[in-house]
mmCIF file of C-alpha atoms in Angstrom:
data_model
loop_
_atom_site.group_PDB
_atom_site.id
_atom_site.type_symbol
_atom_site.label_atom_id
_atom_site.label_comp_id
_atom_site.label_asym_id
_atom_site.label_seq_id
_atom_site.Cartn_x
_atom_site.Cartn_y
_atom_site.Cartn_z
ATOM 1 C CA MET O 1 -9.664 -13.234 11.052
ATOM 2 C CA THR O 2 -8.041 -10.369 11.883
ATOM 3 C CA TYR O 3 -4.370 -9.644 14.274
ATOM 4 C CA GLN O 4 -5.229 -6.579 16.283
ATOM 5 C CA SER O 5 -2.159 -4.489 16.057
ATOM 6 C CA LEU O 6 -0.749 -2.334 19.270
ATOM 7 C CA ASN O 7 1.261 0.813 16.978
ATOM 8 C CA PRO O 8 0.085 4.078 17.034
ATOM 9 C CA LEU O 9 0.246 5.430 13.931
ATOM 10 C CA PRO O 10 -0.600 8.936 13.820
ATOM 11 C CA HIS O 11 -0.385 10.238 9.806
ATOM 12 C CA HIS O 12 -3.893 9.423 7.512
ATOM 13 C CA ASP O 13 -4.039 8.647 3.806
ATOM 14 C CA GLU O 14 -7.053 7.719 2.252
ATOM 15 C CA THR O 15 -7.881 6.783 -1.670
ATOM 16 C CA SER O 16 -11.255 5.854 -2.878
ATOM 17 C CA ALA O 17 -12.109 5.591 -6.638
ATOM 18 C CA LEU O 18 -15.270 3.584 -7.926
ATOM 19 C CA VAL O 19 -14.639 0.567 -9.697
ATOM 20 C CA SER O 20 -16.643 -0.736 -13.335
ATOM 21 C CA ALA O 21 -16.203 -3.919 -11.970
ATOM 22 C CA SER O 22 -17.938 -6.241 -8.995
ATOM 23 C CA PRO O 23 -16.503 -5.958 -5.275
ATOM 24 C CA GLU O 24 -15.397 -10.134 -5.995
ATOM 25 C CA ARG O 25 -12.929 -9.164 -8.877
ATOM 26 C CA VAL O 26 -12.168 -5.972 -7.675
ATOM 27 C CA PHE O 27 -11.007 -7.635 -4.685
ATOM 28 C CA ALA O 28 -9.328 -10.830 -6.356
ATOM 29 C CA LEU O 29 -7.300 -7.641 -8.530
ATOM 30 C CA ILE O 30 -5.694 -6.190 -5.358
ATOM 31 C CA ASP O 31 -5.213 -9.550 -3.594
ATOM 32 C CA ASP O 32 -2.526 -9.974 -5.268
ATOM 33 C CA HIS O 33 -0.082 -8.342 -3.543
ATOM 34 C CA GLU O 34 2.825 -8.126 -6.648
ATOM 35 C CA ARG O 35 0.145 -5.872 -8.670
ATOM 36 C CA LEU O 36 -0.547 -4.066 -5.793
ATOM 37 C CA ALA O 37 2.726 -3.092 -4.826
ATOM 38 C CA SER O 38 3.428 -2.611 -9.028
ATOM 39 C CA HIS O 39 4.054 1.292 -8.194
ATOM 40 C CA MET O 40 6.990 0.549 -6.656
ATOM 41 C CA SER O 41 8.799 -2.006 -8.639
ATOM 42 C CA GLN O 42 8.623 0.929 -11.290
ATOM 43 C CA SER O 43 11.979 3.378 -11.689
ATOM 44 C CA SER O 44 10.701 7.080 -11.130
ATOM 45 C CA TRP O 45 10.763 10.694 -9.524
ATOM 46 C CA GLN O 46 8.661 9.497 -6.431
ATOM 47 C CA MET O 47 10.778 6.277 -6.050
ATOM 48 C CA GLY O 48 14.727 8.330 -5.661
ATOM 49 C CA GLY O 49 15.081 6.110 -9.498
ATOM 50 C CA GLY O 50 15.037 3.290 -8.044
ATOM 51 C CA ARG O 51 13.026 0.545 -7.535
ATOM 52 C CA MET O 52 11.334 -2.109 -4.377
ATOM 53 C CA LYS O 53 11.487 -5.736 -5.141
ATOM 54 C CA THR O 54 8.469 -6.954 -3.553
ATOM 55 C CA VAL O 55 8.701 -11.236 -2.283
ATOM 56 C CA LEU O 56 6.129 -13.572 -0.994
ATOM 57 C CA ASP O 57 6.009 -16.179 1.520
ATOM 58 C CA GLU O 58 4.585 -19.835 0.365
ATOM 59 C CA TYR O 59 1.222 -18.343 0.995
ATOM 60 C CA ARG O 60 1.572 -14.945 -1.461
ATOM 61 C CA GLY O 61 0.777 -11.918 0.841
ATOM 62 C CA GLN O 62 -3.292 -13.529 1.157
ATOM 63 C CA ARG O 63 -4.005 -15.440 4.321
ATOM 64 C CA VAL O 64 -3.713 -13.613 8.115
ATOM 65 C CA GLY O 65 0.679 -13.945 8.930
ATOM 66 C CA SER O 66 0.878 -14.510 5.730
ATOM 67 C CA HIS O 67 5.111 -12.194 5.131
ATOM 68 C CA ILE O 68 5.795 -9.094 2.651
ATOM 69 C CA ARG O 69 9.244 -8.529 2.219
ATOM 70 C CA VAL O 70 10.423 -5.590 -0.230
ATOM 71 C CA GLY O 71 13.361 -4.288 -0.543
ATOM 72 C CA GLY O 72 15.766 -2.232 -2.669
ATOM 73 C CA ARG O 73 17.737 0.562 -3.607
ATOM 74 C CA VAL O 74 16.120 4.360 -3.737
ATOM 75 C CA LEU O 75 18.542 7.519 -4.322
ATOM 76 C CA GLY O 76 21.460 5.517 -3.565
ATOM 77 C CA LEU O 77 20.369 4.048 -0.330
ATOM 78 C CA ASP O 78 19.653 0.495 0.366
ATOM 79 C CA LEU O 79 15.819 0.703 1.817
ATOM 80 C CA SER O 80 13.763 -2.764 3.138
ATOM 81 C CA LEU O 81 10.188 -3.792 5.570
ATOM 82 C CA ASP O 82 8.920 -6.649 6.555
ATOM 83 C CA GLU O 83 4.834 -7.117 6.290
ATOM 84 C CA VAL O 84 2.505 -9.196 7.801
ATOM 85 C CA VAL O 85 -1.203 -9.630 7.264
ATOM 86 C CA THR O 86 -3.436 -8.235 10.010
ATOM 87 C CA GLU O 87 -6.898 -8.999 8.486
ATOM 88 C CA GLN O 88 -8.110 -11.204 5.410
ATOM 89 C CA GLU O 89 -11.856 -10.978 4.825
ATOM 90 C CA PRO O 90 -13.087 -11.338 1.412
ATOM 91 C CA PRO O 91 -14.068 -9.778 -1.253
ATOM 92 C CA THR O 92 -14.196 -6.932 1.694
ATOM 93 C CA ARG O 93 -11.250 -6.017 3.249
ATOM 94 C CA LYS O 94 -7.783 -6.672 3.705
ATOM 95 C CA VAL O 95 -5.064 -4.691 5.995
ATOM 96 C CA TRP O 96 -1.461 -5.700 6.338
ATOM 97 C CA GLU O 97 0.906 -3.582 8.851
ATOM 98 C CA THR O 98 5.632 -3.408 9.112
ATOM 99 C CA VAL O 99 6.633 -5.604 11.778
ATOM 100 C CA GLY O 100 10.423 -4.773 13.127
ATOM 101 C CA SER O 101 12.144 -1.663 12.523
ATOM 102 C CA PRO O 102 11.217 -0.694 8.049
ATOM 103 C CA LYS O 103 14.590 0.654 6.806
ATOM 104 C CA LEU O 104 12.398 3.596 4.813
ATOM 105 C CA LEU O 105 12.872 7.494 4.242
ATOM 106 C CA VAL O 106 9.598 9.082 4.696
ATOM 107 C CA ILE O 107 7.721 7.233 6.255
ATOM 108 C CA GLY O 108 8.463 5.213 9.223
ATOM 109 C CA PRO O 109 6.405 1.973 10.402
ATOM 110 C CA TYR O 110 2.549 1.830 8.993
ATOM 111 C CA ARG O 111 -0.561 -0.235 8.785
ATOM 112 C CA MET O 112 -2.334 0.130 5.119
ATOM 113 C CA GLY O 113 -5.594 -1.494 3.790
ATOM 114 C CA PHE O 114 -7.987 -1.581 1.066
ATOM 115 C CA ASP O 115 -11.954 -1.917 1.790
ATOM 116 C CA VAL O 116 -14.833 -2.818 -1.133
ATOM 117 C CA THR O 117 -17.995 -2.723 -1.035
ATOM 118 C CA ALA O 118 -20.846 -2.934 -4.056
ATOM 119 C CA GLN O 119 -21.481 -0.020 -5.742
ATOM 120 C CA GLY O 120 -24.382 0.204 -8.041
ATOM 121 C CA ASN O 121 -22.836 -1.961 -11.301
ATOM 122 C CA GLY O 122 -20.029 -1.807 -9.731
ATOM 123 C CA SER O 123 -17.599 -1.407 -6.346
ATOM 124 C CA LEU O 124 -15.851 1.558 -3.733
ATOM 125 C CA LEU O 125 -12.436 1.018 -3.766
ATOM 126 C CA ARG O 126 -10.733 2.507 -0.628
ATOM 127 C CA VAL O 127 -7.391 2.356 0.393
ATOM 128 C CA PHE O 128 -5.865 3.684 2.971
ATOM 129 C CA ILE O 129 -2.752 4.206 4.765
ATOM 130 C CA ASP O 130 -1.905 4.579 8.835
ATOM 131 C CA TYR O 131 1.845 5.631 9.738
ATOM 132 C CA ALA O 132 4.637 6.924 11.666
ATOM 133 C CA LEU O 133 7.275 8.870 10.806
ATOM 134 C CA PRO O 134 10.578 7.500 10.662
ATOM 135 C CA SER O 135 12.659 7.947 14.383
ATOM 136 C CA PRO O 136 16.440 8.992 12.807
ATOM 137 C CA TRP O 137 17.264 11.721 11.250
ATOM 138 C CA PRO O 138 17.502 13.029 9.275
ATOM 139 C CA GLU O 139 14.780 10.331 8.136
ATOM 140 C CA ARG O 140 12.622 11.977 10.553
ATOM 141 C CA TRP O 141 12.971 15.563 8.621
ATOM 142 C CA LEU O 142 12.260 13.933 5.082
ATOM 143 C CA GLY O 143 9.208 12.875 7.067
ATOM 144 C CA ARG O 144 8.325 15.537 7.957
ATOM 145 C CA VAL O 145 8.376 16.965 4.035
ATOM 146 C CA PHE O 146 7.536 14.549 2.532
ATOM 147 C CA GLY O 147 5.542 11.303 3.793
ATOM 148 C CA GLY O 148 1.735 12.622 3.011
ATOM 149 C CA TYR O 149 2.707 13.230 -0.424
ATOM 150 C CA TYR O 150 4.589 9.415 -0.123
ATOM 151 C CA ALA O 151 1.494 7.738 1.417
ATOM 152 C CA HIS O 152 -1.123 9.607 -0.879
ATOM 153 C CA TRP O 153 0.950 8.176 -4.112
ATOM 154 C CA CYS O 154 0.534 5.147 -2.533
ATOM 155 C CA THR O 155 -3.056 4.957 -2.340
ATOM 156 C CA ARG O 156 -3.404 6.548 -4.966
ATOM 157 C CA SER O 157 -1.441 4.786 -7.625
ATOM 158 C CA MET O 158 -3.068 1.787 -6.050
ATOM 159 C CA ALA O 159 -6.691 2.647 -6.535
ATOM 160 C CA ASN O 160 -5.447 3.928 -10.200
ATOM 161 C CA ASP O 161 -4.783 0.556 -11.441
ATOM 162 C CA ALA O 162 -7.702 -1.065 -9.936
ATOM 163 C CA VAL O 163 -9.094 1.391 -11.842
ATOM 164 C CA GLN O 164 -7.802 0.927 -15.008
ATOM 165 C CA GLN O 165 -7.539 -2.427 -14.614
ATOM 166 C CA PHE O 166 -11.443 -2.121 -15.720
ATOM 167 C CA THR O 167 -11.801 0.556 -17.574
ATOM 168 C CA SER O 168 -12.164 -0.274 -21.213
ATOM 169 C CA GLY O 169 -10.534 1.582 -24.168
ATOM 170 C CA PRO O 170 -7.570 4.112 -23.076
ATOM 171 C CA LYS O 171 -6.060 4.037 -19.624
ATOM 172 C CA ARG O 172 -6.989 6.969 -18.045
ATOM 173 C CA ASN O 173 -7.249 8.389 -14.181
ATOM 174 C CA PRO O 174 -10.616 8.030 -12.289
ATOM 175 C CA ALA O 175 -12.524 10.774 -11.177
ATOM 176 C CA GLY O 176 -12.044 9.504 -7.407
ATOM 177 C CA VAL O 177 -12.298 11.102 -4.179
ATOM 178 C CA GLY O 178 -8.550 11.261 -2.427
#
């Protein structure tokens, strides 16, 4: 089931990686939105020393129409957003996007998702984001400077986490594309 968005989103980033697991196992792992967004729940310099908390509805972000709310403090500022799942096609595709007016620093409204395809004994995972810059100044200026970097950090973090979950031995970065 899908929902068609009408939001024009001019910027794009994606990261692809080979994952040593079947599409069903990869999808089951990354369909857990708390896990998928874990890179934002940990304090890091990319998060300005802050962190965000994910709150899921009764469907846990795993059905079309399901809401995912994220909020927290970054660089001392309160940030928040509401996302809705717009496509859910296990085990191959999931897409979600912001609704309302997200209160973010370097990107504005966005559509994000992933595709999983069988490849050899594993899967090819593609994580993508299409986004607009924030509208108010100075956030728009910050978005011009840091938006692309932040978008790539998000897609790369999500893809790397999936690779690492199915890699035996020491955790390492994938030799992914993107």
